mmCIF file of C-alpha atoms in Angstrom:
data_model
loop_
_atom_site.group_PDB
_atom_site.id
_atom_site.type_symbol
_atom_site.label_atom_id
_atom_site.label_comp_id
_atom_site.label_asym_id
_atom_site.label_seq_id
_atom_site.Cartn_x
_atom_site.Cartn_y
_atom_site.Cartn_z
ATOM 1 C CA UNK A 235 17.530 5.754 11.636
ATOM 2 C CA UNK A 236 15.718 8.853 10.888
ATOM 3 C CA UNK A 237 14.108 10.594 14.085
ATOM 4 C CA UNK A 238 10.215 9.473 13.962
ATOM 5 C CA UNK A 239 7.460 8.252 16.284
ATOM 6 C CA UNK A 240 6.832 4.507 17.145
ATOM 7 C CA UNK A 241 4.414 2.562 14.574
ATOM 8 C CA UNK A 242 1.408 0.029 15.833
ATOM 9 C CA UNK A 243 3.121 -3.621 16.244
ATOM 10 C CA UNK A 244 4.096 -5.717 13.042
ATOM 11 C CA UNK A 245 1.803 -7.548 10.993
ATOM 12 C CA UNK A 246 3.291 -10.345 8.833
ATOM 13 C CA UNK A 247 2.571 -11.829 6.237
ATOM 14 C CA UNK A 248 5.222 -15.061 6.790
ATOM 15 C CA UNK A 249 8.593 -15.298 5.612
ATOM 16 C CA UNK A 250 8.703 -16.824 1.890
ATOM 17 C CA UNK A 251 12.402 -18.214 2.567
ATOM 18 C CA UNK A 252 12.494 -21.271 4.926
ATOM 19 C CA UNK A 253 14.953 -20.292 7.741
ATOM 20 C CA UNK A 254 18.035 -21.628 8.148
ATOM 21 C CA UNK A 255 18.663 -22.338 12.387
ATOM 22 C CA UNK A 256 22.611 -23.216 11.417
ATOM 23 C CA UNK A 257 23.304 -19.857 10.480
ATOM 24 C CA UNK A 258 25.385 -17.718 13.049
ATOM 25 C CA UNK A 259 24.030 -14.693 14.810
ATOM 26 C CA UNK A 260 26.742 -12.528 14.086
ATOM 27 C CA UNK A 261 25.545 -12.867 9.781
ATOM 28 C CA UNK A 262 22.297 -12.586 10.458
ATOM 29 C CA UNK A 263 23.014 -9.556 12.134
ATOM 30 C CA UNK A 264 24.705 -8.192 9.199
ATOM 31 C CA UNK A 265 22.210 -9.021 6.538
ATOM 32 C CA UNK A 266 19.821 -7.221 8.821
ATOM 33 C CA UNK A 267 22.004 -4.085 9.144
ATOM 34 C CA UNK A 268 22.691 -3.433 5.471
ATOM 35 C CA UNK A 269 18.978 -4.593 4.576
ATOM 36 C CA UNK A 270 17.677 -1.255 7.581
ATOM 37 C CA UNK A 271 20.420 0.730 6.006
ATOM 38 C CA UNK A 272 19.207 0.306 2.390
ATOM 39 C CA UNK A 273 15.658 1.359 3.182
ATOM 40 C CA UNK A 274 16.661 4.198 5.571
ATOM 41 C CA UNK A 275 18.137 5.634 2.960
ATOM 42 C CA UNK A 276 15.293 5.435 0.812
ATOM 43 C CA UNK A 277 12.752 7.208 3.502
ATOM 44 C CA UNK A 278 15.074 9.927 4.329
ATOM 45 C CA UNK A 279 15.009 10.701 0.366
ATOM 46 C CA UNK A 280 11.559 11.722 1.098
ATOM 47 C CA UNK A 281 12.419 13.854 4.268
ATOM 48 C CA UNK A 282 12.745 17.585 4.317
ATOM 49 C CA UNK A 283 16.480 17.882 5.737
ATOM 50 C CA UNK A 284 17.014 14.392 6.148
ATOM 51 C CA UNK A 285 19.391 13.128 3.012
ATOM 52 C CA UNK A 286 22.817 14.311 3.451
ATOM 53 C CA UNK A 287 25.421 14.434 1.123
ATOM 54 C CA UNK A 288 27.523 11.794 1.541
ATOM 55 C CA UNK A 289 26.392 10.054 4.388
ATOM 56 C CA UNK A 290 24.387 7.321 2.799
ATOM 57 C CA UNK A 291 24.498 4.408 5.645
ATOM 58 C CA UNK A 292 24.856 2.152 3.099
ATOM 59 C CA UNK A 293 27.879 3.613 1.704
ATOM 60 C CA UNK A 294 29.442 2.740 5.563
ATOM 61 C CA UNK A 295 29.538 -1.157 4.761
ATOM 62 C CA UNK A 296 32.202 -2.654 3.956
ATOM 63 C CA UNK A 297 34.609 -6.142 4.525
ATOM 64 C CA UNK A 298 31.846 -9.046 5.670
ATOM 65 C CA UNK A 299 28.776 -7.442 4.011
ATOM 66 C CA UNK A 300 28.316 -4.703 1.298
ATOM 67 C CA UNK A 301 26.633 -3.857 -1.555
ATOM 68 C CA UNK A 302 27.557 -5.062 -4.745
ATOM 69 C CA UNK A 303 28.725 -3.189 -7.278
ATOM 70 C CA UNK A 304 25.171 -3.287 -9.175
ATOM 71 C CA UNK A 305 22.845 -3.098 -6.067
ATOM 72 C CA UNK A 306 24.758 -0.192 -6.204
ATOM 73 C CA UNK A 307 24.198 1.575 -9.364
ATOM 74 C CA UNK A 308 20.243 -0.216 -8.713
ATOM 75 C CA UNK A 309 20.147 1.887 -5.406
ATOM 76 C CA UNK A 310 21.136 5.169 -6.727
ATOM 77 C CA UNK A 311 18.469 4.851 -9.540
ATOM 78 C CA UNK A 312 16.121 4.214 -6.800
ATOM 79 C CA UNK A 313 17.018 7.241 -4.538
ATOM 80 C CA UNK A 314 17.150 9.261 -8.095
ATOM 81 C CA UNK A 315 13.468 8.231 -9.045
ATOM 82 C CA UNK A 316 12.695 8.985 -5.180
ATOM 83 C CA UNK A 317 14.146 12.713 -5.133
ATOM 84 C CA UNK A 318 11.655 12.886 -7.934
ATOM 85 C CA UNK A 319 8.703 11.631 -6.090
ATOM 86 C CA UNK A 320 9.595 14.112 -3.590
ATOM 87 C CA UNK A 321 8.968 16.872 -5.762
ATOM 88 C CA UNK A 322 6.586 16.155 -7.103
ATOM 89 C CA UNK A 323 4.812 15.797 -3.573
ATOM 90 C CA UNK A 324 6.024 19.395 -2.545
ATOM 91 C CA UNK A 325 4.266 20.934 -5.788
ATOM 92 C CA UNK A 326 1.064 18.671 -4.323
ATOM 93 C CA UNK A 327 1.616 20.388 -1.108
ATOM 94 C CA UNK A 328 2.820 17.546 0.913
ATOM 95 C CA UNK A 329 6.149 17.014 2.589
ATOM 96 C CA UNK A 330 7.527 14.687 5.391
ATOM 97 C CA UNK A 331 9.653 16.332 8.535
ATOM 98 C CA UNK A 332 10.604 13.165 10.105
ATOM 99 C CA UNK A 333 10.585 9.537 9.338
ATOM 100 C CA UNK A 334 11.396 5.741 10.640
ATOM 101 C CA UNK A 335 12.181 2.913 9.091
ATOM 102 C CA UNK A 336 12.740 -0.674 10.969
ATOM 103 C CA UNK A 337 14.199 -3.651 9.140
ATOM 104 C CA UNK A 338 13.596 -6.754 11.550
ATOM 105 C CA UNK A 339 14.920 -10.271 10.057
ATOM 106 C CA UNK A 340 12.260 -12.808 9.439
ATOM 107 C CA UNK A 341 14.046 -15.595 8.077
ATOM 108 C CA UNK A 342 17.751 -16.669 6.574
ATOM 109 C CA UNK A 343 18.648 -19.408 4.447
ATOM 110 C CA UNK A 344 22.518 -19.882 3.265
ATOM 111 C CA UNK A 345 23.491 -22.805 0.433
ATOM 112 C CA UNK A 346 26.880 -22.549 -0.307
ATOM 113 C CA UNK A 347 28.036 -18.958 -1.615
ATOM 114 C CA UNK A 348 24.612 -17.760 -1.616
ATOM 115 C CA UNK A 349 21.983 -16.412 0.808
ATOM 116 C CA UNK A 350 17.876 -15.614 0.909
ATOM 117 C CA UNK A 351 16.839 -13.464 3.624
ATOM 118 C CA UNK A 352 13.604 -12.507 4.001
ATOM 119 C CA UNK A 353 12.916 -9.293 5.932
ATOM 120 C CA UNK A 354 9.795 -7.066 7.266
ATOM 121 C CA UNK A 355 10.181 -3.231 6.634
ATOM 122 C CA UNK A 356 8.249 -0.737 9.313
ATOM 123 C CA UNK A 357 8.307 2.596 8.154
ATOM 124 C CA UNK A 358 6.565 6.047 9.290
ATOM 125 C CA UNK A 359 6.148 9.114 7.735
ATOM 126 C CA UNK A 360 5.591 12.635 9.789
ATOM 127 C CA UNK A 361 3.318 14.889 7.618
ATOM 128 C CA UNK A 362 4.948 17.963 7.945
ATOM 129 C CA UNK A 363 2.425 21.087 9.286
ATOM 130 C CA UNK A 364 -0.846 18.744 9.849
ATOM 131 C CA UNK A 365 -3.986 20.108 10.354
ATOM 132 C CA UNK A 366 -5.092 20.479 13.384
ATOM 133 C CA UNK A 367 -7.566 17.164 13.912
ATOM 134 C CA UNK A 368 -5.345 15.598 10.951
ATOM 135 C CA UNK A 369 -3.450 12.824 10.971
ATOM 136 C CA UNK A 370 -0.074 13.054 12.114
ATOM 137 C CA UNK A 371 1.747 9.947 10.537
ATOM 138 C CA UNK A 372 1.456 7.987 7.337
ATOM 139 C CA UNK A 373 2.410 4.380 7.589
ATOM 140 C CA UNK A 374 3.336 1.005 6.154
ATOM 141 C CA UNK A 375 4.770 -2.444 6.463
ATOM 142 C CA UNK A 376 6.043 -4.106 3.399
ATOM 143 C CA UNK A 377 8.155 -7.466 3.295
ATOM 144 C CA UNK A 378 11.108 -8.039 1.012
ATOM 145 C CA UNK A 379 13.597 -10.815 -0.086
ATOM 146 C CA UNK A 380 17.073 -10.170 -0.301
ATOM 147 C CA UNK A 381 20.066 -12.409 -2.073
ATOM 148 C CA UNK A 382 23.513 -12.419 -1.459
ATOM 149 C CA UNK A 383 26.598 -14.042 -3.127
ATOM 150 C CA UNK A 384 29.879 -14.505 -1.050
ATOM 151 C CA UNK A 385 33.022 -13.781 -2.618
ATOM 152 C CA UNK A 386 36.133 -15.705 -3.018
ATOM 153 C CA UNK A 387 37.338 -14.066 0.864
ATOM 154 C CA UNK A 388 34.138 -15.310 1.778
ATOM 155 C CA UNK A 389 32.483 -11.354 2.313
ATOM 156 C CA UNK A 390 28.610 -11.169 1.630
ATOM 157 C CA UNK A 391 27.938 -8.474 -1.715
ATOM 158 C CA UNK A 392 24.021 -7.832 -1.430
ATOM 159 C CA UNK A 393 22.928 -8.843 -5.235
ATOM 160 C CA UNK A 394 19.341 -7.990 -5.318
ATOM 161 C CA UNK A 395 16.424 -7.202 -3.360
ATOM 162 C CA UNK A 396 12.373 -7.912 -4.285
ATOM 163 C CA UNK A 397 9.341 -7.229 -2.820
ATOM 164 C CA UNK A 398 7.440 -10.401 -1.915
ATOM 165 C CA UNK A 399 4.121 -8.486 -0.720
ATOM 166 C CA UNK A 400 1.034 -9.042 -3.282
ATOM 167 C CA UNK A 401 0.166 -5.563 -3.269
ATOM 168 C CA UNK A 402 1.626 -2.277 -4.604
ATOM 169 C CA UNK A 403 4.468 0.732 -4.160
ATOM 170 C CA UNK A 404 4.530 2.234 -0.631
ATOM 171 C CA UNK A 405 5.848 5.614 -0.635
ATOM 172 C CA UNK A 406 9.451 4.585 -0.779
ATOM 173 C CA UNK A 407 9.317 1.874 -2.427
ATOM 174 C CA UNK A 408 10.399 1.929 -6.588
ATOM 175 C CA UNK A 409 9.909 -1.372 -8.121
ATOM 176 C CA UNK A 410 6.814 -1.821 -10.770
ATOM 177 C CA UNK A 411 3.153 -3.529 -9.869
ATOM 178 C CA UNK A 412 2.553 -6.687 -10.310
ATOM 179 C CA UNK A 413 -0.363 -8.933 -12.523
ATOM 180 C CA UNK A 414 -3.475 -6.958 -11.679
ATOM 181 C CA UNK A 415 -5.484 -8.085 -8.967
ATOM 182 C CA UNK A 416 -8.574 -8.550 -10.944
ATOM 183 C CA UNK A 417 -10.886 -11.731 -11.217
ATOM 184 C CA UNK A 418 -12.432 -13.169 -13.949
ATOM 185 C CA UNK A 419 -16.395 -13.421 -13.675
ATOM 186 C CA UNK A 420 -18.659 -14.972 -16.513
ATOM 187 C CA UNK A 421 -20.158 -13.240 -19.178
ATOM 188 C CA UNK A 422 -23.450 -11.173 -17.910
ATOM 189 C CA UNK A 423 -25.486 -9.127 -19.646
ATOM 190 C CA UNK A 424 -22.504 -6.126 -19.405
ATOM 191 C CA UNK A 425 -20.890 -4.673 -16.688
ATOM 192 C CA UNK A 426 -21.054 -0.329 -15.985
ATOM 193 C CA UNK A 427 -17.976 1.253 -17.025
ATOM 194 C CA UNK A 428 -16.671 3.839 -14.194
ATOM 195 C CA UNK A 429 -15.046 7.108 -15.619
ATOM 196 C CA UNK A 430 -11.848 7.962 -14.959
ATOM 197 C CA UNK A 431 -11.230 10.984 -11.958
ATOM 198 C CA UNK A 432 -9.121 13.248 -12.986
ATOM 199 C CA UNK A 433 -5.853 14.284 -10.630
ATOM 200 C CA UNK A 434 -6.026 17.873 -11.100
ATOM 201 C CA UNK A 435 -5.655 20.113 -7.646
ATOM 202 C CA UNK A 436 -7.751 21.807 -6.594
ATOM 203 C CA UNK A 437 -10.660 19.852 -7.731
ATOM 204 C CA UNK A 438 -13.820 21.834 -7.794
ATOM 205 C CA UNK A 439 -15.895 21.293 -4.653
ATOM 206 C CA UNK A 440 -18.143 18.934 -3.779
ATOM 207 C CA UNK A 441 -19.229 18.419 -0.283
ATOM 208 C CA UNK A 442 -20.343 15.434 1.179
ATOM 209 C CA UNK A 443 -22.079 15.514 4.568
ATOM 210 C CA UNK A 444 -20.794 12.368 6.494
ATOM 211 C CA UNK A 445 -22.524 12.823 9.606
ATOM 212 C CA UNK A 446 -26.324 12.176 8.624
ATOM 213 C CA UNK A 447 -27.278 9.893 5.882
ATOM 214 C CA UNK A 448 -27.780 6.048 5.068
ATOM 215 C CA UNK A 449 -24.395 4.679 5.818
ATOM 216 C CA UNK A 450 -22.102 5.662 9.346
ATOM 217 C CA UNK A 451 -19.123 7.270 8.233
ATOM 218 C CA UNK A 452 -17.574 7.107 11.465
ATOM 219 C CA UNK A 453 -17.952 3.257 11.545
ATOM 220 C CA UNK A 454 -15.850 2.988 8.209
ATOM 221 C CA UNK A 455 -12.950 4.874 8.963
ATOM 222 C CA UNK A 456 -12.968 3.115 13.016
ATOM 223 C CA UNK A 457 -13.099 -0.489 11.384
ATOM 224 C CA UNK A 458 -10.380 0.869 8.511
ATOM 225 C CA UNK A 459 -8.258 1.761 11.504
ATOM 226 C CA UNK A 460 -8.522 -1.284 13.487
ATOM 227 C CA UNK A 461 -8.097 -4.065 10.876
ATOM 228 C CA UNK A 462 -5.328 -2.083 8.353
ATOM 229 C CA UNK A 463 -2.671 -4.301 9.751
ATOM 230 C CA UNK A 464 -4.851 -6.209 12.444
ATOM 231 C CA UNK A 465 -7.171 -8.742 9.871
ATOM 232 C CA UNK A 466 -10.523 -9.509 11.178
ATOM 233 C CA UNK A 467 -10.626 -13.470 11.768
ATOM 234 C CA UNK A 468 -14.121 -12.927 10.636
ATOM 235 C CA UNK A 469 -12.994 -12.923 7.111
ATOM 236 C CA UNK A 470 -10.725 -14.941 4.712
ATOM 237 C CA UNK A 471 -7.401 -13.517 4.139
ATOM 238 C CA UNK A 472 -6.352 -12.777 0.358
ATOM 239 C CA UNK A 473 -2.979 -11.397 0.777
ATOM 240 C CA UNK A 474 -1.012 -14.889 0.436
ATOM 241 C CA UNK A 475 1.041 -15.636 -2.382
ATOM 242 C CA UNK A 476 -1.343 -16.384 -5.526
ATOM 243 C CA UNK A 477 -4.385 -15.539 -3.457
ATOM 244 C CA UNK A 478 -5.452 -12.317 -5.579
ATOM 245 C CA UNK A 479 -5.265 -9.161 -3.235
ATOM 246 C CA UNK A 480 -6.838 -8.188 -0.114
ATOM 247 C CA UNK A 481 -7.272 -4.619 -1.046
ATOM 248 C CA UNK A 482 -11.328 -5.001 -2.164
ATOM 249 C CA UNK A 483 -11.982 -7.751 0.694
ATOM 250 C CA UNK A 484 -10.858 -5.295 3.139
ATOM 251 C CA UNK A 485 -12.971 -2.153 1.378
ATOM 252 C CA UNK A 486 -15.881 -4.375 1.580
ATOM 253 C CA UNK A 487 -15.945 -4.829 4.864
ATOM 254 C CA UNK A 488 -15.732 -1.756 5.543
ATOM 255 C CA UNK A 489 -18.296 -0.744 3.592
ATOM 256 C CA UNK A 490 -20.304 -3.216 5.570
ATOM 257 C CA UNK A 491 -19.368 -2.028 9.050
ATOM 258 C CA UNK A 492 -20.764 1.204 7.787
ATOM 259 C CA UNK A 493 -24.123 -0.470 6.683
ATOM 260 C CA UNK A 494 -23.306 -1.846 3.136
ATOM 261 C CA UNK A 495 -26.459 -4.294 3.315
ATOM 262 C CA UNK A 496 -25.851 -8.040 1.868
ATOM 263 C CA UNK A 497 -27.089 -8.946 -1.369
ATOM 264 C CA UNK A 498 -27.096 -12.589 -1.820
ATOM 265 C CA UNK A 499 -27.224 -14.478 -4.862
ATOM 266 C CA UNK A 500 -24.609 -16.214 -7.099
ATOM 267 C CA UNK A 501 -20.927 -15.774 -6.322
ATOM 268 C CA UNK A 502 -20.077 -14.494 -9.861
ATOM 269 C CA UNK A 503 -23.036 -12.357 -10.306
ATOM 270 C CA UNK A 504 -21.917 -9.031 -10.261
ATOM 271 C CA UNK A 505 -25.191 -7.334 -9.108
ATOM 272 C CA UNK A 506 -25.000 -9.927 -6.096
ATOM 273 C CA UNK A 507 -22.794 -8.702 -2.962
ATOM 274 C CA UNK A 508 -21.967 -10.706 0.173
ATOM 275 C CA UNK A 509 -18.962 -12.109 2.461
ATOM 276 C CA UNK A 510 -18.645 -14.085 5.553
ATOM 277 C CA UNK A 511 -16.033 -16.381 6.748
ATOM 278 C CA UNK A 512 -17.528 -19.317 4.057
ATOM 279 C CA UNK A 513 -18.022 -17.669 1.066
ATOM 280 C CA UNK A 514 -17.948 -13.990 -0.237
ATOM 281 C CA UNK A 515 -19.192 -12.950 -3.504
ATOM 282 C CA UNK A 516 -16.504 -11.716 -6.598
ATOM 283 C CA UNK A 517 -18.157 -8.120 -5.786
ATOM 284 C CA UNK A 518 -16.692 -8.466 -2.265
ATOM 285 C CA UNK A 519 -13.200 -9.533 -3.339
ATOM 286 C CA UNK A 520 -12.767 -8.927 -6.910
ATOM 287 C CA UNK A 521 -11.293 -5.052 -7.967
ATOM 288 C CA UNK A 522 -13.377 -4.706 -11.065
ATOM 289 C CA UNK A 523 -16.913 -6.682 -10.192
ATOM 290 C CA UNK A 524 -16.490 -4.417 -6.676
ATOM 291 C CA UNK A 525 -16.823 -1.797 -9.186
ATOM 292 C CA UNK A 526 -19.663 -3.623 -11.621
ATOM 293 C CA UNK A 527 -21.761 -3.934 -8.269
ATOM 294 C CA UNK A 528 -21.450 -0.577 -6.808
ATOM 295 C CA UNK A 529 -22.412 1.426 -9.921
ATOM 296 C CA UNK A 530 -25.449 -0.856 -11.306
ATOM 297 C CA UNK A 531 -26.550 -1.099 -7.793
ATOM 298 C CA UNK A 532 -26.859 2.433 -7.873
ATOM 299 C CA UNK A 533 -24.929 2.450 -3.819
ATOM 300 C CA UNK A 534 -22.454 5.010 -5.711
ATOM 301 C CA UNK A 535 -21.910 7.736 -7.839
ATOM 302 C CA UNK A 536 -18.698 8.636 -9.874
ATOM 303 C CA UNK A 537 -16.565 11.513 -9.020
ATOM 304 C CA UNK A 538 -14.833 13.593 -11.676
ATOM 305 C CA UNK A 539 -11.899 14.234 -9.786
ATOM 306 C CA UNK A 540 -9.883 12.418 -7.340
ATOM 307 C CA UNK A 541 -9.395 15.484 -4.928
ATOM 308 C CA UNK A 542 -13.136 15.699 -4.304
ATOM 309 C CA UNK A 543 -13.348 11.884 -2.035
ATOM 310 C CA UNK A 544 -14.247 12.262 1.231
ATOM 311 C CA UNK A 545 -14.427 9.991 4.461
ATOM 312 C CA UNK A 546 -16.221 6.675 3.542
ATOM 313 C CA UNK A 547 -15.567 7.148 -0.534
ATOM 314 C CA UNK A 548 -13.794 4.352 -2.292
ATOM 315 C CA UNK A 549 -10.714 5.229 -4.534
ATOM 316 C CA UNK A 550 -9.492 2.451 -7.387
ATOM 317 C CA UNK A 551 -6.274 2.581 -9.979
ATOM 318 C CA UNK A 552 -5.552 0.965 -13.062
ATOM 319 C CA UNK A 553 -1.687 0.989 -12.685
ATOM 320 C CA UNK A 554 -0.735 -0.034 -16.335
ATOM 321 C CA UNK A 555 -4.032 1.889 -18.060
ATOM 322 C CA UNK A 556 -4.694 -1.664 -19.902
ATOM 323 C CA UNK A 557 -8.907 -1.308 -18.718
ATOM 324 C CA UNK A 558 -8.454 -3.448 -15.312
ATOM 325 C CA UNK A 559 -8.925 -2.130 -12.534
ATOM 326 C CA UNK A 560 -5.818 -3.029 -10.126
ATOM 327 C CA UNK A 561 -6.091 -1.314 -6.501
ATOM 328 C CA UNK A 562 -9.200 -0.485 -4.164
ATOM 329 C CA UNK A 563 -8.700 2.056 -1.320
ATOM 330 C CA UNK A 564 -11.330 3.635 0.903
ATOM 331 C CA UNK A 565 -10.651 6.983 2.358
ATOM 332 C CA UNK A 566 -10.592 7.589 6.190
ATOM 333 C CA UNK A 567 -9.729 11.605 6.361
ATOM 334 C CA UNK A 568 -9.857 14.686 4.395
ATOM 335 C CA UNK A 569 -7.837 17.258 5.576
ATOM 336 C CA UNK A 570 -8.781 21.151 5.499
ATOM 337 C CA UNK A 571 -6.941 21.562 1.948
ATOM 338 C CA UNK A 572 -8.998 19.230 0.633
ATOM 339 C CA UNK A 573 -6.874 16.295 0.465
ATOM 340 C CA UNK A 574 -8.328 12.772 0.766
ATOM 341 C CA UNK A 575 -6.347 10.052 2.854
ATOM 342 C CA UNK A 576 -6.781 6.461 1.917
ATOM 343 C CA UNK A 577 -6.130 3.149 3.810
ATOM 344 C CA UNK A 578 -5.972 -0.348 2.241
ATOM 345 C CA UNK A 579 -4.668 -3.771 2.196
ATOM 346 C CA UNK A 580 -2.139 -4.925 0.234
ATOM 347 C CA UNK A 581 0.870 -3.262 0.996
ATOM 348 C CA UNK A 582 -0.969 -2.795 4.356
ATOM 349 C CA UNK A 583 -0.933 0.989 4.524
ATOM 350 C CA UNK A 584 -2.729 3.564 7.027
ATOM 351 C CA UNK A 585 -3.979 7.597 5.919
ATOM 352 C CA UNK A 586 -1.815 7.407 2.781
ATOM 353 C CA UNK A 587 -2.436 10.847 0.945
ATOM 354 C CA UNK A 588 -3.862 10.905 -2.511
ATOM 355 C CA UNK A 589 -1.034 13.484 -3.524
ATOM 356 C CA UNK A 590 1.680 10.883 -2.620
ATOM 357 C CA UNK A 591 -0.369 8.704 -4.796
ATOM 358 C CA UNK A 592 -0.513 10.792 -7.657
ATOM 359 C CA UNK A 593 2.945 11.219 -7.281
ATOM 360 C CA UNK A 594 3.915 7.448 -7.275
ATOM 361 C CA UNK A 595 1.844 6.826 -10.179
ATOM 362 C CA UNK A 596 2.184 9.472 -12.484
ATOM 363 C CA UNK A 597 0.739 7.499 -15.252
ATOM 364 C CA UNK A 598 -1.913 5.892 -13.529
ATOM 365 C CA UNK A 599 -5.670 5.537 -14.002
ATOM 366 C CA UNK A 600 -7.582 6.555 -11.163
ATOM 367 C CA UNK A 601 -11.096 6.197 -10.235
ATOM 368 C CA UNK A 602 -13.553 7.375 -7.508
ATOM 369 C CA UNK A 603 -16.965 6.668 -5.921
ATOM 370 C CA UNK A 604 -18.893 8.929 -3.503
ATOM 371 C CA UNK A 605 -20.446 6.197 -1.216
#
């Protein structure tokens, strides 16, 4: 493990692989170990100091449970496209000095040669030189599935690994976004198009004073902070399998903790905007309609440049540029360089950085909305 500080308690989403009670300890153990090995590695990539020539702890498996010769080859790629991550976070002016990652075992299922083990990933990231009132950490839990095929001497090779969360990369993380998150409405009588931000730093300024105007600032980022891994029984839960996202359901409250008023109507008008525990308008749930609602209704104004969000302001990205809208974030700190921190749903993820953003998406659309 890489020296770090403790992260709040797990969430979980639930384990997609039915466990397995006839499996022994002493193999569950080891799927465990070489699952927290492969993601160590992958945070301490990101590290200042960390990586070490050499002393991958994956490469220190061997006999009952290893890698297989293409996890291999897959996990050097990975670290490779990480390294580049990295730099391209230092040139945004961010870098990590410590980090933690925790694998814990959720579930195991063996049939035959072959095994599914579903596992929950913990990792923190130190920002390195905070400001002063800034956050220290940057955090996430994301969930993954791991196979592995016994050989003829009956040793576990790791074969592959996938990421079972509906949401998108964490900082360490490598493979590509799924389906966008975005839900159909019916036709209407045409929906605002938001303009792309741009990603350029430094962004020219544009202040925002969040301590006196129509909406509580302060109540946002407290109810972002509370419920980013904690969900609010008050609301449905989107983040099961097939269930569309909870990244907008999430921003919506939020929103409405702050004093986002309801406006009720039809579900699939998108100049309607409501959600309870019964029913919640596609404006409340729904990436693009969110987006349809907030312009028309006039509650927000576009930003030209990504840089310039501050506390309260709501942050979307089109992953795969195709015109849908994929991701909504809401930002809960700016530091004194004028960097915007975002927290969301779906990978569940606390005062993420726009920079490390920008530098896991390269290619990415983004969009922003001074609330």
């Amino acid at each position: 493990m890489v020296a770090g500080v403790a992260l709040v308690p797990n969430w979980s989403a639930g384990a997609a692989v039915t466990n397995d009670p006839t499996v022994d300890a002493a193999t569950r153990a080891t799927f465990q170990k070489l699952a927290d090995a492969v993601f160590t590695d992958r945070t301490e990539v990101l590290v200042d100091g960390a990586e070490k020539t050499g002393t991958r702890h994956t490469s220190g498996f061997s006999g009952s449970v290893r890698m297989s010769g293409g996890q291999t080859r897959l996990q050097s790629s990975a670290l490779g496209e990480l390294r580049a991550r990295k730099a391209r976070l230092a040139e945004l002016g961010e870098k990590y000095s410590a980090g933690s990652t925790k694998v814990t075992l959720d579930a195991t299922r063996v049939t035959g040669r072959s095994a599914r083990v579903a596992v929950t990933e913990t990792t923190t990231l130190t920002y390195d030189k905070p400001a002063a009132k800034g956050p220290r950490t940057t955090g996430f839990q994301a969930h993954h599935e791991l196979t592995f095929q016994a050989d003829r001497s009956g040793d576990w090779q790791l074969t592959g690994i996938k990421d079972t969360d509906d949401g998108y990369l964490a900082v360490n993380q490598v493979a590509a976004p799924s389906v966008a998150r975005a839900r159909t409405t019916a036709a209407d009588d045409g929906p605002p198009d938001a303009p792309r931000a741009s990603t350029s730093w430094p962004a020219r300024s544009n202040p925002k004073n969040t301590t006196t105007g129509a909406y509580d600032y302060k109540a946002m980022v407290a109810y972002a902070t509370k419920y980013w891994n904690h969900y609010n029984p008050d609301y449905p839960d989107f983040n099961g399998e097939g269930a569309g996202g909870d990244c907008t359901n999430f921003v919506s409250q939020t929103l409405k903790a702050g004093g986002w008023k309801h406006v009720p109507g039809y579900t699939n008008d998108f100049h309607k905007w409501f959600g309870t525990a019964d029913i919640q308008s596609d404006s409340f749930v729904g990436v693009n309609e969110f987006s349809w609602f907030a312009l028309s209704s006039k509650r927000v104004t576009p930003l030209a440049d990504v840089y310039q969000a501050d506390i309260g302001d709501v942050i979307q990205m089109d992953f795969n540029r195709d015109g849908s809208k994929d991701h909504t974030m809401v930002v809960t700190y700016r530091d004194r360089y004028g960097t915007p921190y975002v927290t969301y749903h779906s990978t569940n993820t606390y005062n993420r950085s726009v920079a490390s953003l920008v530098a896991s998406y390269p290619n990415a659309y983004f969009y922003a909305y001074r609330t």
